Short mmCIF file of C-alpha atoms in Angstrom, two decimals:
data_model
loop_
_atom_site.label_atom_id
_atom_site.label_comp_id
_atom_site.label_asym_id
_atom_site.label_seq_id
_atom_site.Cartn_x
_atom_site.Cartn_y
_atom_site.Cartn_z
CA UNK A 82 -14.06 22.44 -3.61
CA UNK A 83 -11.32 24.99 -4.18
CA UNK A 84 -7.77 24.68 -2.91
CA UNK A 85 -8.15 27.42 -0.27
CA UNK A 86 -11.04 25.56 1.37
CA UNK A 87 -9.14 22.27 1.31
CA UNK A 88 -5.97 23.74 2.81
CA UNK A 89 -7.94 25.59 5.50
CA UNK A 90 -9.67 22.35 6.54
CA UNK A 91 -6.27 21.03 7.51
CA UNK A 92 -4.91 24.16 9.23
CA UNK A 93 -5.49 27.86 8.57
CA UNK A 94 -2.28 29.45 7.33
CA UNK A 95 -1.30 33.13 7.18
CA UNK A 96 -1.83 34.43 3.64
CA UNK A 97 1.89 34.62 2.80
CA UNK A 98 2.42 30.99 3.83
CA UNK A 99 -0.69 29.81 2.01
CA UNK A 100 0.38 31.63 -1.15
CA UNK A 101 3.84 30.07 -0.95
CA UNK A 102 2.20 26.65 -0.66
CA UNK A 103 -0.27 27.31 -3.49
CA UNK A 104 2.67 28.29 -5.72
CA UNK A 105 3.68 24.59 -5.66
CA UNK A 106 0.20 23.19 -6.32
CA UNK A 107 -1.10 22.41 -9.79
CA UNK A 108 -4.46 21.21 -11.07
CA UNK A 109 -4.71 17.90 -12.94
CA UNK A 110 -7.62 15.89 -14.31
CA UNK A 111 -7.80 12.16 -14.88
CA UNK A 112 -10.56 9.90 -16.22
CA UNK A 113 -12.60 7.33 -14.35
CA UNK A 114 -10.68 4.10 -13.62
CA UNK A 115 -7.29 5.86 -13.84
CA UNK A 116 -4.78 4.36 -11.40
CA UNK A 117 -3.43 7.37 -9.51
CA UNK A 118 -1.12 5.38 -7.23
CA UNK A 119 0.22 1.85 -7.45
CA UNK A 120 1.12 -0.35 -4.50
CA UNK A 121 4.81 -1.11 -4.06
CA UNK A 122 5.89 2.18 -5.66
CA UNK A 123 7.17 5.37 -4.08
CA UNK A 124 4.60 8.10 -4.61
CA UNK A 125 6.31 11.52 -4.58
CA UNK A 126 3.06 13.51 -4.55
CA UNK A 127 0.13 14.42 -2.37
CA UNK A 128 -3.24 14.99 -4.00
CA UNK A 129 -6.28 16.93 -2.89
CA UNK A 130 -9.66 16.06 -4.42
CA UNK A 131 -11.38 19.03 -6.04
CA UNK A 132 -14.08 16.91 -7.70
CA UNK A 133 -14.69 13.17 -7.82
CA UNK A 134 -14.38 9.98 -5.81
CA UNK A 135 -11.43 7.62 -5.38
CA UNK A 136 -10.88 4.34 -3.60
CA UNK A 137 -7.83 2.93 -1.88
CA UNK A 138 -7.39 -0.80 -2.10
CA UNK A 139 -4.92 -3.62 -1.63
CA UNK A 140 -4.80 -6.60 -3.94
CA UNK A 141 -4.71 -10.22 -2.85
CA UNK A 142 -4.44 -13.31 -5.03
CA UNK A 143 -8.24 -13.61 -5.02
CA UNK A 144 -9.48 -10.01 -5.20
CA UNK A 145 -9.05 -6.34 -4.35
CA UNK A 146 -9.96 -5.19 -0.86
CA UNK A 147 -11.21 -1.62 -0.68
CA UNK A 148 -10.37 0.05 2.61
CA UNK A 149 -10.98 3.76 2.01
CA UNK A 150 -13.01 6.11 -0.14
CA UNK A 151 -12.09 9.75 -0.70
CA UNK A 152 -14.27 12.50 -2.13
CA UNK A 153 -14.31 16.25 -2.56
CA UNK A 154 -12.05 18.09 -0.13
CA UNK A 155 -10.11 15.04 1.02
CA UNK A 156 -6.42 14.28 0.74
CA UNK A 157 -4.86 11.35 -1.08
CA UNK A 158 -1.48 10.36 0.27
CA UNK A 159 0.65 7.28 0.64
CA UNK A 160 1.88 7.89 4.18
CA UNK A 161 4.70 5.37 3.82
CA UNK A 162 6.02 7.28 0.79
CA UNK A 163 5.36 10.65 2.43
CA UNK A 164 7.06 9.85 5.76
CA UNK A 165 9.72 7.30 4.83
CA UNK A 166 10.18 7.78 1.08
CA UNK A 167 9.44 4.07 0.67
CA UNK A 168 6.95 2.18 -1.51
CA UNK A 169 3.37 2.34 -0.26
CA UNK A 170 0.93 -0.45 0.44
CA UNK A 171 -2.09 0.88 -1.40
CA UNK A 172 -3.32 1.49 -4.90
CA UNK A 173 -5.65 4.39 -5.64
CA UNK A 174 -8.24 4.13 -8.40
CA UNK A 175 -10.49 6.93 -9.59
CA UNK A 176 -14.15 5.91 -9.47
CA UNK A 177 -15.26 9.02 -11.38
CA UNK A 178 -13.58 11.52 -13.66
CA UNK A 179 -11.57 13.54 -11.14
CA UNK A 180 -10.18 17.04 -10.87
CA UNK A 181 -7.31 17.02 -8.42
CA UNK A 182 -4.69 19.31 -7.00
CA UNK A 183 -1.18 17.85 -6.96
CA UNK A 184 1.72 18.82 -4.71
CA UNK A 185 5.22 17.37 -4.81
CA UNK A 186 6.20 15.99 -1.42
CA UNK A 187 9.73 17.32 -1.91
CA UNK A 188 8.42 20.88 -2.37
CA UNK A 189 6.23 20.58 0.70
CA UNK A 190 9.09 19.36 2.89
CA UNK A 191 11.24 22.24 1.70
CA UNK A 192 8.50 24.65 2.79
CA UNK A 193 8.41 22.97 6.21
CA UNK A 194 12.07 23.90 6.69
CA UNK A 195 11.53 27.51 5.61
CA UNK A 196 8.31 28.47 7.40
CA UNK A 197 7.13 27.53 10.90
CA UNK A 198 3.50 28.04 9.82
CA UNK A 199 4.03 25.49 7.06
CA UNK A 200 5.68 23.12 9.53
CA UNK A 201 2.59 23.44 11.75
CA UNK A 202 0.34 22.84 8.74
CA UNK A 203 2.35 19.68 8.01
CA UNK A 204 1.99 18.49 11.61
CA UNK A 205 -1.79 19.01 11.48
CA UNK A 206 -1.92 17.24 8.12
CA UNK A 207 -0.10 14.19 9.55
CA UNK A 208 -2.27 14.22 12.69
CA UNK A 209 -5.47 14.23 10.64
CA UNK A 210 -4.20 11.34 8.51
CA UNK A 211 -3.35 9.42 11.69
CA UNK A 212 -6.85 9.96 13.11
CA UNK A 213 -8.40 8.86 9.81
CA UNK A 214 -6.33 5.67 9.90
CA UNK A 215 -7.16 5.05 13.56
CA UNK A 216 -10.90 5.44 12.89
CA UNK A 217 -10.64 3.00 9.99
CA UNK A 218 -8.85 0.38 12.10
CA UNK A 219 -11.27 0.71 15.01
CA UNK A 220 -14.26 0.50 12.67
CA UNK A 221 -12.93 -2.67 11.03
CA UNK A 222 -12.08 -4.31 14.35
CA UNK A 223 -15.04 -3.40 16.52
CA UNK A 224 -18.05 -2.67 14.31
CA UNK A 225 -20.25 -5.08 12.42
CA UNK A 226 -20.76 -4.68 8.69
CA UNK A 227 -24.27 -3.37 9.44
CA UNK A 228 -22.84 -0.70 11.76
CA UNK A 229 -20.21 0.27 9.17
CA UNK A 230 -22.90 0.53 6.50
CA UNK A 231 -24.99 2.76 8.77
CA UNK A 232 -21.89 4.91 9.35
CA UNK A 233 -21.58 5.33 5.58
CA UNK A 234 -25.26 6.28 5.39
CA UNK A 235 -24.77 8.91 8.09
CA UNK A 236 -21.32 10.28 7.25
CA UNK A 237 -21.06 9.84 3.48
CA UNK A 238 -24.55 9.30 2.05
CA UNK A 239 -23.54 10.54 -1.41
CA UNK A 240 -20.97 7.75 -1.59
CA UNK A 241 -23.74 5.16 -1.61
CA UNK A 242 -25.18 6.76 -4.74
CA UNK A 243 -21.86 7.25 -6.55
CA UNK A 244 -19.91 4.04 -5.82
CA UNK A 245 -20.51 0.54 -7.22
CA UNK A 246 -22.03 -1.87 -4.73
CA UNK A 247 -19.13 -4.28 -5.26
CA UNK A 248 -16.67 -1.69 -3.92
CA UNK A 249 -18.93 -0.90 -0.97
CA UNK A 250 -19.27 -4.61 -0.15
CA UNK A 251 -15.49 -4.98 -0.32
CA UNK A 252 -15.08 -1.96 1.98
CA UNK A 253 -17.50 -3.54 4.47
CA UNK A 254 -15.72 -6.90 4.21
CA UNK A 255 -18.80 -8.75 2.96
CA UNK A 256 -20.24 -10.17 -0.26
CA UNK A 257 -22.64 -8.26 -2.48
CA UNK A 258 -25.38 -10.72 -1.46
CA UNK A 259 -24.83 -9.82 2.21
CA UNK A 260 -24.84 -6.14 1.31
CA UNK A 261 -28.19 -6.59 -0.45
CA UNK A 262 -29.57 -8.21 2.69
CA UNK A 263 -28.33 -5.30 4.84
CA UNK A 264 -29.86 -2.77 2.46
CA UNK A 265 -33.19 -4.65 2.47
CA UNK A 266 -33.14 -4.86 6.28
CA UNK A 267 -32.62 -1.09 6.65
CA UNK A 268 -35.40 -0.11 4.21
#
């Protein structure tokens, strides 16, 4: 997915504003298993996924708990770093070789102060991230693992083909054995 499509999914900008924003965006590529963001560190960048899949996770003493997957067209951001310039909670690991767009948060905030259209883009960006977080919380609190798996099948079917079952089980909050039972039950 190209950068124009990704930016427009957030909020359609006038050409001059979009070009000013694109001036601050660069393309980067990283290999599978690369750690893009580490928990407890300030992340001064926002990423947009051109190609590939990533996972967000938090580590406990026993294991890693996956709580989000991102794929083509989605944004990768540590909201705590973005909003408060403080260390984030999550780590981000690439599950495939990824082509990404990178934008310095400092550059983006400067654009917000210079251009009302950019400020509106930033507001829409934050609102979309809030909705994504809200949906995640509601799903974890009120849906069963079977319902969450069915949501993945409906909303992100390619994820089930591209992500290891261990990560999917972690995302659903179940063991791989339970995930196998769910998959058998649905077939």
